């Protein structure tokens, strides 16, 4: 049989379980989230509110609201405290500070409640007929369907796709090498023609690079030594005379001029 | 006098009726058990179809048809009307009323979630997500935010969000949605309990929360991942605790509530500047009203002056010691607003055209009619509520302060006729509307108690509430943003994202974080948040001039060296100067086809071919230049 301190005892046990499981890293992320969220948003505040108001003189809804509100308040102020410590705001420090708040507040609440005489109370009875359960289940399904619909990516009507072209010096260790990339975000498979020039002279060319939507193409290109100006011109095969994308870079910046 | 007695008697009967339906406790004893939640499940089912209708509108928004818009408004009405009709009914239990307002608040929050379901995209959200990323990376508060430096000095929201992310393993987006969802629950329950405490009626409380959802910022603005969305609910919670303390005779309860408020007030102060100033102002006004009324009522005054002093002192201390730039930031906003209103009165200023977007598009006739009707309904409802409150609540300090807030709201409506004033009027609406909601609900319940048998009043007032809510959405959110904007699009089994996101991801992957980068606002916000760059935008340092007008290379070099920029983003879409709309794909329009949506080519390409500048990224509309050669800035990676 549950005694009147059961909720606080449960909170203490729950806090210890969260601490152990989080430190051990045993739980998969989804279960970890399900376990941790009520710990953060309710347990410290609930313990604190019972410590402040040990008598059952708050309405259930008021107690619930104060518990959530004070949990948020505790987290915000704990963040300020952690910011002053050498450990800062990280998983373990959060775990320690919130557990300490929850455990100390629970201990105070249990101690203070022991001194208050037990009052006879009529437990509230909750009654929901089967028809209403069915209606709520149906409503949950409709809301679920609405969320799935909202999270489904829109179709690409009236939208123009695009392609990105970029150029980078591959690394400082290889000054004569460039990295050129293409990323297609077009609405269909697109064929490209890429020309790389150095000081106006073509040094490399790809006549037909075919990329489906979402695909990336990337190549390392060696450029001649000495100062100069490298350009990459991208054409669409279906519009050969029009430069579709254009980038440029000055490789060999440290090289002496001839 | 007779009518007052009649109203009081009806009020007593109504309270008894509410009590009879109040809980399963009494129903359990009766032969035929009354469901604890009353007709809440039926209402929830009806309203869930409203959510489905809104989801359908959002999913097909890109088509931009009249049907899409119709589904949107129909969906909102389906969410609101069943709840409103039920709340207006007399024979509804307290539990059901609480269930109804909580469902309404969370349903309207889901509308915002469905509006932007993949990532935070509103301009303020992008600012705060950067602050959260800073905390996660540095494990410390107060990291640098180059677009809105002030936001970093109020890290309450980001602290809670990153704490959940750290321990749960959820990403920042999910944690943020969760925190704001909890904040929404807190504001709804706090408002309900506050109104109930002041009015002593669960009916007034339910209706007042319903009317509060009609404030122009409730649907989207107050549901975004931004500091005010968390601070305001905590602020309302403090007001409820204060109201409860004022009404309580239990000394332990009073002490407990003081302790609770002393925990919450510092949390509010470190979360949002304007909310903390609003709270201090409320406490001061309440203290004055208490002192004034005390001569008539001889009641014991709670220590509101002490709380006001504590809250004011802490707010001031925070501003001086930690958040010093806030003073200049807020001064500029309010100074511009007041100056523009004064200029309007003196005839020097330009009057802002109502229902006209910044691009000059005029809202449809029905929207204008509903918008004006909603303001008229408020103007009718406030005197009605004032009259009722004067009769029954004029010695209640909370009722007096709420009525004052309502009158102040009417004053701020005048601010909406100027550009700078509109911003202030719109932003203060979620604070002052608490008073409007209370007065209108109180006035209505008094009126209905005068005509208890007139059932058509419930229909009429449910309809009026629908006009208020729709009018609020029209007044508070630009038409182009009401429907979900295209962000992640399905293409042949994969998805594509807008160029701004592509560019910011590319910057982070290839150049690392924290490069100083100049960009138009929408690109700068994406670079700041998802690209994790130190983005700079707007008129400061002449950045807007640099990106939109032709100048000599020397002048350009001078600006780049002043801001120590390493990269520069050119975006040929004019919409990139809109921090809210520029992040999305722009659907192909007739104006786009003729080029009027784009900068002239000579501006867009003005940096091409310049010595020491490298054109390193080109996605068509967006081009990134490495300007480190001109500004002499080294890369961070």
mmCIF file of C-alpha atoms in Angstrom, chain A residues 81-218:
data_model
loop_
_atom_site.group_PDB
_atom_site.id
_atom_site.type_symbol
_atom_site.label_atom_id
_atom_site.label_comp_id
_atom_site.label_asym_id
_atom_site.label_seq_id
_atom_site.Cartn_x
_atom_site.Cartn_y
_atom_site.Cartn_z
ATOM 1 C CA UNK A 81 25.703 28.553 -11.124
ATOM 2 C CA UNK A 82 27.297 25.986 -13.452
ATOM 3 C CA UNK A 83 28.656 28.800 -15.580
ATOM 4 C CA UNK A 84 30.745 29.889 -12.589
ATOM 5 C CA UNK A 85 32.227 26.419 -12.052
ATOM 6 C CA UNK A 86 35.264 25.003 -13.888
ATOM 7 C CA UNK A 87 33.096 22.223 -15.365
ATOM 8 C CA UNK A 88 30.576 24.534 -17.020
ATOM 9 C CA UNK A 89 27.284 23.414 -18.534
ATOM 10 C CA UNK A 90 27.775 19.799 -19.561
ATOM 11 C CA UNK A 91 26.003 16.484 -19.101
ATOM 12 C CA UNK A 92 27.593 15.425 -15.826
ATOM 13 C CA UNK A 93 27.458 18.809 -14.180
ATOM 14 C CA UNK A 94 23.775 19.134 -15.084
ATOM 15 C CA UNK A 95 23.154 15.688 -13.710
ATOM 16 C CA UNK A 96 24.866 16.525 -10.432
ATOM 17 C CA UNK A 97 23.251 19.896 -9.805
ATOM 18 C CA UNK A 98 19.699 18.840 -10.673
ATOM 19 C CA UNK A 99 20.003 15.600 -8.697
ATOM 20 C CA UNK A 100 21.290 17.508 -5.688
ATOM 21 C CA UNK A 101 18.369 19.964 -5.927
ATOM 22 C CA UNK A 102 15.860 17.117 -6.320
ATOM 23 C CA UNK A 103 17.316 14.987 -3.498
ATOM 24 C CA UNK A 104 17.812 17.826 -1.003
ATOM 25 C CA UNK A 105 14.358 19.257 -1.699
ATOM 26 C CA UNK A 106 12.828 15.777 -1.394
ATOM 27 C CA UNK A 107 14.575 15.248 1.941
ATOM 28 C CA UNK A 108 13.278 18.584 3.249
ATOM 29 C CA UNK A 109 9.783 17.837 1.942
ATOM 30 C CA UNK A 110 9.720 14.375 3.545
ATOM 31 C CA UNK A 111 10.955 15.810 6.825
ATOM 32 C CA UNK A 112 8.445 18.676 6.804
ATOM 33 C CA UNK A 113 5.520 16.456 5.769
ATOM 34 C CA UNK A 114 6.173 14.049 8.618
ATOM 35 C CA UNK A 115 5.277 16.805 11.059
ATOM 36 C CA UNK A 116 1.934 17.512 9.437
ATOM 37 C CA UNK A 117 -1.037 15.465 10.672
ATOM 38 C CA UNK A 118 -2.735 13.263 8.088
ATOM 39 C CA UNK A 119 -6.051 14.708 6.968
ATOM 40 C CA UNK A 120 -8.868 12.536 5.749
ATOM 41 C CA UNK A 121 -9.483 13.186 2.092
ATOM 42 C CA UNK A 122 -11.876 11.795 -0.448
ATOM 43 C CA UNK A 123 -9.952 10.610 -3.458
ATOM 44 C CA UNK A 124 -11.186 12.140 -6.688
ATOM 45 C CA UNK A 125 -12.711 9.581 -9.007
ATOM 46 C CA UNK A 126 -12.086 9.834 -12.691
ATOM 47 C CA UNK A 127 -14.820 8.512 -14.934
ATOM 48 C CA UNK A 128 -14.680 8.349 -18.704
ATOM 49 C CA UNK A 129 -17.217 6.219 -20.605
ATOM 50 C CA UNK A 130 -16.011 3.927 -23.393
ATOM 51 C CA UNK A 131 -17.544 6.146 -26.068
ATOM 52 C CA UNK A 132 -15.410 9.055 -24.935
ATOM 53 C CA UNK A 133 -12.293 6.873 -24.922
ATOM 54 C CA UNK A 134 -13.088 5.953 -28.531
ATOM 55 C CA UNK A 135 -13.579 9.600 -29.474
ATOM 56 C CA UNK A 136 -10.280 10.593 -27.909
ATOM 57 C CA UNK A 137 -8.517 7.703 -29.649
ATOM 58 C CA UNK A 138 -9.985 8.803 -32.957
ATOM 59 C CA UNK A 139 -8.938 12.411 -32.281
ATOM 60 C CA UNK A 140 -5.394 11.216 -31.486
ATOM 61 C CA UNK A 141 -5.283 9.373 -34.802
ATOM 62 C CA UNK A 142 -6.511 12.458 -36.691
ATOM 63 C CA UNK A 143 -3.891 14.665 -35.001
ATOM 64 C CA UNK A 144 -1.233 12.038 -35.738
ATOM 65 C CA UNK A 145 -2.250 12.010 -39.389
ATOM 66 C CA UNK A 146 -2.141 15.820 -39.458
ATOM 67 C CA UNK A 147 1.417 15.753 -38.081
ATOM 68 C CA UNK A 148 2.538 13.139 -40.616
ATOM 69 C CA UNK A 149 1.070 15.280 -43.381
ATOM 70 C CA UNK A 150 2.764 18.416 -42.085
ATOM 71 C CA UNK A 151 6.128 16.627 -41.827
ATOM 72 C CA UNK A 152 5.888 15.236 -45.373
ATOM 73 C CA UNK A 153 8.106 17.365 -47.654
ATOM 74 C CA UNK A 154 6.144 19.520 -50.061
ATOM 75 C CA UNK A 155 6.324 18.711 -53.746
ATOM 76 C CA UNK A 156 8.532 20.900 -55.856
ATOM 77 C CA UNK A 157 5.810 22.685 -57.836
ATOM 78 C CA UNK A 158 6.603 26.231 -58.970
ATOM 79 C CA UNK A 159 10.151 25.896 -57.625
ATOM 80 C CA UNK A 160 13.344 26.145 -59.600
ATOM 81 C CA UNK A 161 16.116 23.745 -58.686
ATOM 82 C CA UNK A 162 19.734 24.877 -58.637
ATOM 83 C CA UNK A 163 23.301 23.694 -58.771
ATOM 84 C CA UNK A 164 26.199 24.798 -56.589
ATOM 85 C CA UNK A 165 29.739 25.033 -57.928
ATOM 86 C CA UNK A 166 32.658 25.696 -55.611
ATOM 87 C CA UNK A 167 36.406 25.852 -55.577
ATOM 88 C CA UNK A 168 38.828 25.501 -52.684
ATOM 89 C CA UNK A 169 42.595 25.368 -52.269
ATOM 90 C CA UNK A 170 42.839 21.680 -51.327
ATOM 91 C CA UNK A 171 45.269 22.214 -48.505
ATOM 92 C CA UNK A 172 48.144 24.415 -47.472
ATOM 93 C CA UNK A 173 50.452 21.386 -47.845
ATOM 94 C CA UNK A 174 49.645 21.107 -51.550
ATOM 95 C CA UNK A 175 49.663 24.671 -52.840
ATOM 96 C CA UNK A 176 49.282 23.719 -56.491
ATOM 97 C CA UNK A 177 46.117 21.707 -56.068
ATOM 98 C CA UNK A 178 42.505 22.839 -56.179
ATOM 99 C CA UNK A 179 39.335 21.095 -55.151
ATOM 100 C CA UNK A 180 36.357 21.719 -57.421
ATOM 101 C CA UNK A 181 32.898 20.464 -56.549
ATOM 102 C CA UNK A 182 29.396 20.412 -57.941
ATOM 103 C CA UNK A 183 26.277 19.692 -55.929
ATOM 104 C CA UNK A 184 23.016 19.219 -57.799
ATOM 105 C CA UNK A 185 19.794 20.368 -56.183
ATOM 106 C CA UNK A 186 18.031 20.327 -59.541
ATOM 107 C CA UNK A 187 14.620 18.745 -59.953
ATOM 108 C CA UNK A 188 15.875 16.104 -62.396
ATOM 109 C CA UNK A 189 19.101 14.446 -63.530
ATOM 110 C CA UNK A 190 21.231 17.148 -65.119
ATOM 111 C CA UNK A 191 24.190 16.907 -67.513
ATOM 112 C CA UNK A 192 27.032 19.364 -67.060
ATOM 113 C CA UNK A 193 30.131 20.434 -68.971
ATOM 114 C CA UNK A 194 32.948 21.740 -66.750
ATOM 115 C CA UNK A 195 35.988 23.674 -67.946
ATOM 116 C CA UNK A 196 38.936 24.587 -65.717
ATOM 117 C CA UNK A 197 41.314 27.286 -66.938
ATOM 118 C CA UNK A 198 44.541 28.735 -65.567
ATOM 119 C CA UNK A 199 45.467 32.231 -66.719
ATOM 120 C CA UNK A 200 42.926 31.790 -69.489
ATOM 121 C CA UNK A 201 44.306 28.462 -70.722
ATOM 122 C CA UNK A 202 42.128 25.371 -70.428
ATOM 123 C CA UNK A 203 43.866 22.826 -68.172
ATOM 124 C CA UNK A 204 41.102 20.305 -67.678
ATOM 125 C CA UNK A 205 37.656 19.631 -69.058
ATOM 126 C CA UNK A 206 34.765 17.235 -68.407
ATOM 127 C CA UNK A 207 32.288 17.042 -71.257
ATOM 128 C CA UNK A 208 29.410 15.245 -69.561
ATOM 129 C CA UNK A 209 29.021 15.027 -65.836
ATOM 130 C CA UNK A 210 25.641 13.525 -65.092
ATOM 131 C CA UNK A 211 24.188 14.177 -61.606
ATOM 132 C CA UNK A 212 20.803 13.123 -60.224
ATOM 133 C CA UNK A 213 19.108 15.443 -57.673
ATOM 134 C CA UNK A 214 21.052 15.535 -54.407
ATOM 135 C CA UNK A 215 24.279 14.110 -55.893
ATOM 136 C CA UNK A 216 27.740 15.616 -55.435
ATOM 137 C CA UNK A 217 30.758 15.505 -57.764
ATOM 138 C CA UNK A 218 34.233 16.510 -56.596
#
